[in-house]
mmCIF file of C-alpha atoms and ligand atoms in Angstrom:
data_model
loop_
_atom_site.group_PDB
_atom_site.id
_atom_site.type_symbol
_atom_site.label_atom_id
_atom_site.label_comp_id
_atom_site.label_asym_id
_atom_site.label_seq_id
_atom_site.Cartn_x
_atom_site.Cartn_y
_atom_site.Cartn_z
ATOM 1 C CA MET F 28 25.914 -2.829 -18.783
ATOM 2 C CA ALA F 29 26.635 0.860 -18.126
ATOM 3 C CA ARG F 30 23.881 2.939 -16.490
ATOM 4 C CA GLY F 31 23.319 5.066 -19.636
ATOM 5 C CA GLU F 32 22.913 1.969 -21.724
ATOM 6 C CA ARG F 33 20.562 0.394 -19.183
ATOM 7 C CA ASN F 34 18.358 3.476 -19.360
ATOM 8 C CA ARG F 35 18.305 3.346 -23.140
ATOM 9 C CA HIS F 36 17.143 -0.271 -22.969
ATOM 10 C CA ARG F 37 14.574 0.378 -20.245
ATOM 11 C CA ILE F 38 11.130 -0.700 -21.376
ATOM 12 C CA ALA F 39 8.299 1.752 -20.698
ATOM 13 C CA ARG F 40 5.987 0.411 -18.025
ATOM 14 C CA ARG F 41 2.694 1.457 -16.500
ATOM 15 C CA GLY F 42 2.935 2.026 -12.740
ATOM 16 C CA LEU F 43 1.092 -0.369 -10.446
ATOM 17 C CA MET F 44 -0.813 0.147 -7.222
ATOM 18 C CA LEU F 45 0.477 -2.107 -4.434
ATOM 19 C CA VAL F 46 -1.919 -2.390 -1.510
ATOM 20 C CA LEU F 47 -0.809 -3.810 1.825
ATOM 21 C CA SER F 48 -3.648 -4.522 4.254
ATOM 22 C CA SER F 49 -3.759 -6.304 7.595
ATOM 23 C CA PRO F 50 -5.291 -6.062 11.040
ATOM 24 C CA SER F 51 -3.410 -3.386 13.039
ATOM 25 C CA GLY F 52 -0.317 -4.919 14.587
ATOM 26 C CA ALA F 53 0.334 -7.499 11.871
ATOM 27 C CA GLY F 54 3.312 -5.497 10.672
ATOM 28 C CA LYS F 55 2.238 -3.809 7.470
ATOM 29 C CA THR F 56 3.528 -0.370 8.468
ATOM 30 C CA THR F 57 6.989 -1.826 9.194
ATOM 31 C CA LEU F 58 6.946 -3.676 5.868
ATOM 32 C CA SER F 59 5.823 -0.515 4.038
ATOM 33 C CA ARG F 60 8.706 1.463 5.543
ATOM 34 C CA MET F 61 11.210 -1.254 4.616
ATOM 35 C CA LEU F 62 9.946 -1.281 1.039
ATOM 36 C CA LEU F 63 10.034 2.507 0.643
ATOM 37 C CA LYS F 64 13.600 2.571 1.943
ATOM 38 C CA ALA F 65 14.791 -0.252 -0.282
ATOM 39 C CA ASP F 66 13.042 0.608 -3.541
ATOM 40 C CA PRO F 67 13.296 4.053 -5.164
ATOM 41 C CA ASN F 68 10.666 3.172 -7.789
ATOM 42 C CA ILE F 69 7.765 3.034 -5.369
ATOM 43 C CA GLU F 70 6.265 5.906 -3.410
ATOM 44 C CA LEU F 71 3.779 5.987 -0.553
ATOM 45 C CA SER F 72 0.273 7.293 -1.033
ATOM 46 C CA VAL F 73 -0.042 9.574 2.007
ATOM 47 C CA SER F 74 -3.635 9.342 3.228
ATOM 48 C CA VAL F 75 -5.728 12.059 4.778
ATOM 49 C CA THR F 76 -7.257 11.247 8.149
ATOM 50 C CA THR F 77 -9.351 12.796 10.875
ATOM 51 C CA ARG F 78 -7.717 10.669 13.579
ATOM 52 C CA PRO F 79 -5.505 12.517 16.067
ATOM 53 C CA GLN F 80 -1.781 12.578 15.312
ATOM 54 C CA ARG F 81 0.243 10.038 17.321
ATOM 55 C CA ARG F 82 3.540 10.806 18.978
ATOM 56 C CA GLY F 83 6.319 10.470 16.417
ATOM 57 C CA GLU F 84 4.038 10.905 13.412
ATOM 58 C CA VAL F 85 4.814 13.696 10.989
ATOM 59 C CA ASP F 86 2.031 15.616 9.236
ATOM 60 C CA GLY F 87 2.489 15.210 5.487
ATOM 61 C CA ARG F 88 4.768 12.168 5.835
ATOM 62 C CA ASP F 89 2.655 9.613 7.737
ATOM 63 C CA TYR F 90 -0.733 11.220 7.090
ATOM 64 C CA HIS F 91 -2.227 14.575 6.254
ATOM 65 C CA PHE F 92 -4.164 15.294 9.449
ATOM 66 C CA LEU F 93 -7.447 17.072 8.759
ATOM 67 C CA GLY F 94 -10.595 18.192 10.510
ATOM 68 C CA LEU F 95 -13.869 16.453 9.657
ATOM 69 C CA ALA F 96 -15.184 19.447 7.686
ATOM 70 C CA GLN F 97 -12.063 19.503 5.490
ATOM 71 C CA PHE F 98 -12.318 15.747 4.988
ATOM 72 C CA LYS F 99 -15.974 15.980 3.964
ATOM 73 C CA ALA F 100 -15.149 18.769 1.518
ATOM 74 C CA MET F 101 -12.543 16.535 -0.144
ATOM 75 C CA VAL F 102 -15.078 13.713 -0.467
ATOM 76 C CA LYS F 103 -17.667 16.059 -1.915
ATOM 77 C CA SER F 104 -15.346 17.533 -4.526
ATOM 78 C CA GLY F 105 -14.129 14.093 -5.690
ATOM 79 C CA LYS F 106 -10.557 14.628 -4.468
ATOM 80 C CA LEU F 107 -10.390 11.177 -2.858
ATOM 81 C CA LEU F 108 -9.872 7.980 -4.823
ATOM 82 C CA GLU F 109 -11.397 6.004 -1.962
ATOM 83 C CA TRP F 110 -12.310 6.650 1.632
ATOM 84 C CA ALA F 111 -13.616 4.750 4.638
ATOM 85 C CA GLU F 112 -14.366 5.008 8.314
ATOM 86 C CA VAL F 113 -11.970 2.908 10.389
ATOM 87 C CA PHE F 114 -12.080 2.745 14.222
ATOM 88 C CA GLY F 115 -14.392 5.777 14.315
ATOM 89 C CA HIS F 116 -12.178 8.041 12.194
ATOM 90 C CA CYS F 117 -12.204 8.857 8.490
ATOM 91 C CA TYR F 118 -9.319 7.883 6.215
ATOM 92 C CA GLY F 119 -8.956 8.545 2.499
ATOM 93 C CA THR F 120 -6.560 8.447 -0.447
ATOM 94 C CA PRO F 121 -5.917 11.742 -2.292
ATOM 95 C CA ARG F 122 -6.454 11.144 -6.000
ATOM 96 C CA ARG F 123 -3.985 13.515 -7.707
ATOM 97 C CA PRO F 124 -0.613 12.220 -6.431
ATOM 98 C CA VAL F 125 -1.598 8.646 -7.323
ATOM 99 C CA GLU F 126 -2.675 9.496 -10.856
ATOM 100 C CA LYS F 127 0.468 11.560 -11.403
ATOM 101 C CA ALA F 128 2.794 8.763 -10.224
ATOM 102 C CA LEU F 129 1.071 6.066 -12.297
ATOM 103 C CA ARG F 130 1.184 8.212 -15.423
ATOM 104 C CA ALA F 131 4.930 8.666 -14.923
ATOM 105 C CA GLY F 132 5.397 4.880 -14.671
ATOM 106 C CA ARG F 133 6.085 4.946 -10.930
ATOM 107 C CA ASP F 134 4.494 2.483 -8.515
ATOM 108 C CA VAL F 135 2.400 3.571 -5.554
ATOM 109 C CA LEU F 136 2.161 1.833 -2.186
ATOM 110 C CA PHE F 137 -1.072 1.969 -0.173
ATOM 111 C CA ASP F 138 -1.375 1.157 3.534
ATOM 112 C CA ILE F 139 -5.179 1.014 3.557
ATOM 113 C CA ASP F 140 -7.900 -1.278 4.895
ATOM 114 C CA TRP F 141 -10.143 -3.781 3.072
ATOM 115 C CA GLN F 142 -12.883 -1.177 2.461
ATOM 116 C CA GLY F 143 -10.474 1.054 0.589
ATOM 117 C CA THR F 144 -9.037 -1.917 -1.301
ATOM 118 C CA GLN F 145 -12.513 -2.885 -2.522
ATOM 119 C CA GLN F 146 -13.059 0.645 -3.860
ATOM 120 C CA LEU F 147 -9.666 0.717 -5.599
ATOM 121 C CA ARG F 148 -10.391 -2.672 -7.141
ATOM 122 C CA GLU F 149 -13.618 -1.326 -8.640
ATOM 123 C CA LYS F 150 -11.823 1.720 -10.042
ATOM 124 C CA ALA F 151 -8.491 0.296 -11.134
ATOM 125 C CA ARG F 152 -8.683 -3.500 -11.354
ATOM 126 C CA ASP F 153 -5.810 -3.869 -13.835
ATOM 127 C CA ASP F 154 -3.417 -1.614 -11.963
ATOM 128 C CA LEU F 155 -4.043 -3.123 -8.549
ATOM 129 C CA VAL F 156 -1.894 -5.697 -6.754
ATOM 130 C CA SER F 157 -3.245 -6.483 -3.292
ATOM 131 C CA VAL F 158 -1.419 -8.219 -0.465
ATOM 132 C CA PHE F 159 -2.924 -9.226 2.871
ATOM 133 C CA ILE F 160 -0.592 -9.617 5.854
ATOM 134 C CA LEU F 161 -1.602 -12.019 8.633
ATOM 135 C CA PRO F 162 -0.010 -12.194 12.090
ATOM 136 C CA PRO F 163 1.451 -15.599 13.032
ATOM 137 C CA SER F 164 -0.713 -15.820 16.201
ATOM 138 C CA VAL F 165 -3.074 -13.810 18.399
ATOM 139 C CA SER F 166 -0.466 -13.542 21.164
ATOM 140 C CA GLU F 167 2.030 -12.070 18.696
ATOM 141 C CA LEU F 168 -0.596 -9.593 17.440
ATOM 142 C CA GLU F 169 -1.259 -8.442 21.008
ATOM 143 C CA ARG F 170 2.458 -8.219 21.779
ATOM 144 C CA ARG F 171 3.037 -6.023 18.716
ATOM 145 C CA LEU F 172 0.109 -3.744 19.545
ATOM 146 C CA LYS F 173 1.368 -3.316 23.110
ATOM 147 C CA ARG F 174 4.950 -2.759 22.020
ATOM 148 C CA ARG F 175 3.759 0.023 19.788
ATOM 149 C CA ALA F 176 2.195 1.516 22.945
ATOM 150 C CA GLN F 177 1.087 4.623 21.130
ATOM 151 C CA ASP F 178 -2.551 3.898 21.822
ATOM 152 C CA SER F 179 -4.303 3.595 25.172
ATOM 153 C CA HIS F 180 -5.278 0.174 26.616
ATOM 154 C CA VAL F 181 -8.878 0.812 25.620
ATOM 155 C CA ILE F 182 -7.872 1.416 22.002
ATOM 156 C CA ILE F 183 -5.580 -1.647 21.959
ATOM 157 C CA GLY F 184 -8.486 -3.751 23.278
ATOM 158 C CA SER F 185 -10.853 -2.434 20.620
ATOM 159 C CA ARG F 186 -8.289 -3.058 17.850
ATOM 160 C CA MET F 187 -7.807 -6.650 19.080
ATOM 161 C CA ALA F 188 -11.572 -7.155 19.116
ATOM 162 C CA LYS F 189 -11.830 -5.912 15.533
ATOM 163 C CA ALA F 190 -8.927 -8.014 14.258
ATOM 164 C CA ALA F 191 -11.088 -11.108 13.688
ATOM 165 C CA GLY F 192 -13.482 -9.176 11.436
ATOM 166 C CA GLU F 193 -10.662 -7.534 9.493
ATOM 167 C CA MET F 194 -8.885 -10.858 9.029
ATOM 168 C CA SER F 195 -11.959 -12.367 7.389
ATOM 169 C CA HIS F 196 -11.206 -10.305 4.256
ATOM 170 C CA TRP F 197 -8.074 -12.258 3.295
ATOM 171 C CA PRO F 198 -9.830 -14.111 0.396
ATOM 172 C CA GLU F 199 -10.394 -10.777 -1.405
ATOM 173 C CA TYR F 200 -6.636 -10.246 -1.858
ATOM 174 C CA ASP F 201 -4.302 -11.439 -4.633
ATOM 175 C CA TYR F 202 -1.575 -12.561 -2.203
ATOM 176 C CA VAL F 203 -1.446 -13.502 1.488
ATOM 177 C CA ILE F 204 1.697 -13.369 3.628
ATOM 178 C CA VAL F 205 1.991 -14.674 7.205
ATOM 179 C CA ASN F 206 4.378 -12.279 8.928
ATOM 180 C CA ARG F 207 6.418 -14.574 11.213
ATOM 181 C CA ASP F 208 9.625 -12.680 10.612
ATOM 182 C CA LYS F 209 9.743 -9.194 9.116
ATOM 183 C CA HIS F 210 12.799 -9.910 6.944
ATOM 184 C CA GLU F 211 11.229 -13.047 5.495
ATOM 185 C CA ALA F 212 7.921 -11.278 4.923
ATOM 186 C CA PHE F 213 9.740 -8.387 3.285
ATOM 187 C CA THR F 214 11.512 -10.736 0.858
ATOM 188 C CA GLU F 215 8.087 -12.107 -0.068
ATOM 189 C CA VAL F 216 6.677 -8.608 -0.704
ATOM 190 C CA GLU F 217 9.697 -7.797 -2.876
ATOM 191 C CA ALA F 218 9.228 -11.015 -4.866
ATOM 192 C CA ILE F 219 5.557 -10.217 -5.522
ATOM 193 C CA LEU F 220 6.434 -6.706 -6.656
ATOM 194 C CA ALA F 221 9.226 -7.942 -8.928
ATOM 195 C CA ALA F 222 6.933 -10.472 -10.609
ATOM 196 C CA GLU F 223 4.025 -8.044 -11.001
ATOM 197 C CA ARG F 224 6.303 -5.443 -12.597
ATOM 198 C CA ARG F 225 7.201 -7.971 -15.256
ATOM 199 C CA LYS F 226 3.615 -8.739 -16.254
ATOM 200 C CA ARG F 227 3.408 -8.426 -20.008
ATOM 201 C CA GLU F 228 0.420 -6.073 -20.006
ATOM 202 C CA ARG F 229 2.190 -3.609 -17.687
ATOM 203 C CA GLN F 230 5.228 -3.361 -19.953
ATOM 204 C CA VAL F 231 3.612 -1.030 -22.452
ATOM 205 C CA GLY F 232 6.915 -0.457 -24.262
ATOM 206 C CA LEU F 233 7.444 -4.129 -25.109
ATOM 207 C CA SER F 234 6.251 -4.117 -28.701
ATOM 208 C CA ALA F 235 8.466 -1.148 -29.581
ATOM 209 C CA PHE F 236 11.378 -2.858 -27.839
ATOM 210 C CA VAL F 237 10.867 -6.137 -29.697
ATOM 211 C CA ARG F 238 10.440 -4.288 -33.013
ATOM 212 C CA ALA F 239 13.774 -2.565 -32.412
ATOM 213 C CA LEU F 240 15.405 -5.920 -31.650
ATOM 214 C CA GLN F 241 13.944 -7.454 -34.801
ATOM 215 C CA ALA F 242 15.076 -4.532 -36.941
ATOM 216 C CA ARG F 243 18.684 -5.244 -35.942
ATOM 217 C CA LEU F 244 18.592 -8.944 -36.820
HETATM 218 P P1 5GP G 311 -3.920 3.755 11.837
HETATM 219 O O1 5GP G 311 -4.858 4.639 12.563
HETATM 220 O O2 5GP G 311 -3.412 2.604 12.714
HETATM 221 O O3 5GP G 311 -2.782 4.496 11.169
HETATM 222 O O4 5GP G 311 -4.740 3.069 10.645
HETATM 223 C C1 5GP G 311 -5.913 2.376 10.915
HETATM 224 C C2 5GP G 311 -6.348 1.647 9.679
HETATM 225 O O5 5GP G 311 -6.753 2.567 8.661
HETATM 226 C C3 5GP G 311 -5.259 0.759 9.064
HETATM 227 O O6 5GP G 311 -5.845 -0.501 8.732
HETATM 228 C C4 5GP G 311 -4.887 1.508 7.807
HETATM 229 O O7 5GP G 311 -4.432 0.620 6.803
HETATM 230 C C5 5GP G 311 -6.208 2.146 7.427
HETATM 231 N N1 5GP G 311 -6.019 3.298 6.538
HETATM 232 C C6 5GP G 311 -5.042 4.212 6.559
HETATM 233 N N2 5GP G 311 -5.197 5.110 5.561
HETATM 234 C C7 5GP G 311 -6.290 4.723 4.871
HETATM 235 C C8 5GP G 311 -6.957 5.239 3.708
HETATM 236 O O8 5GP G 311 -6.570 6.223 3.089
HETATM 237 N N3 5GP G 311 -8.056 4.569 3.310
HETATM 238 C C9 5GP G 311 -8.521 3.461 3.946
HETATM 239 N N4 5GP G 311 -9.602 2.868 3.436
HETATM 240 N N5 5GP G 311 -7.923 2.946 5.035
HETATM 241 C C10 5GP G 311 -6.821 3.573 5.497
#
């Protein structure tokens, strides 16, 4: 089918919110990057944070880095869809870009923790698809945190110590993936996204499409 014809037959769809959560080091940032590169129909929700910028991070691409006063002002004026304190810093999701993308039928990817996921679930149950990524073992989690080597030993130790608590939230998620191999895990994320996009209730243009089919019979 030619591209023009495919577009004509495209069925209007409501965008979905895909959340990837995991303890740090389980690989969700790598999986997020792979997905954004491979799929033009999903965009990243760029969070605001008060944590210091790491080497290699770009302001506006990885996070919007803010001072605490600016962050608090955003909370107060309702500009954040959710927010939470993680490892002593504040993180939050700006509301406007998400609402704009969903309205336009585009999907939005969130790399946020379980606290943020709970808040999004309360606000947008029907639009939310949540995936929890588990590491295959503790030694692998530690290896990945060390390889990243962007944080000091003290921070790596504190993230390891918190991993057990974070991992306990897996039952709150729609899907759970054990990330043994990033390519395998990525295929699983893609499969979840493909299936969720085809959910009947998300395809808001279906009845018009079927009516048009029927009219031609
Ligand atoms: P990092 O400092 O390693 O980039 O992120 C630390 C944790 O904060 C990760 O679990 C990440 O998913 C989470 N996080 C990042 N942005 C947000 C956000 O906007 N809201 C919430 N609730 N968590 C976030």
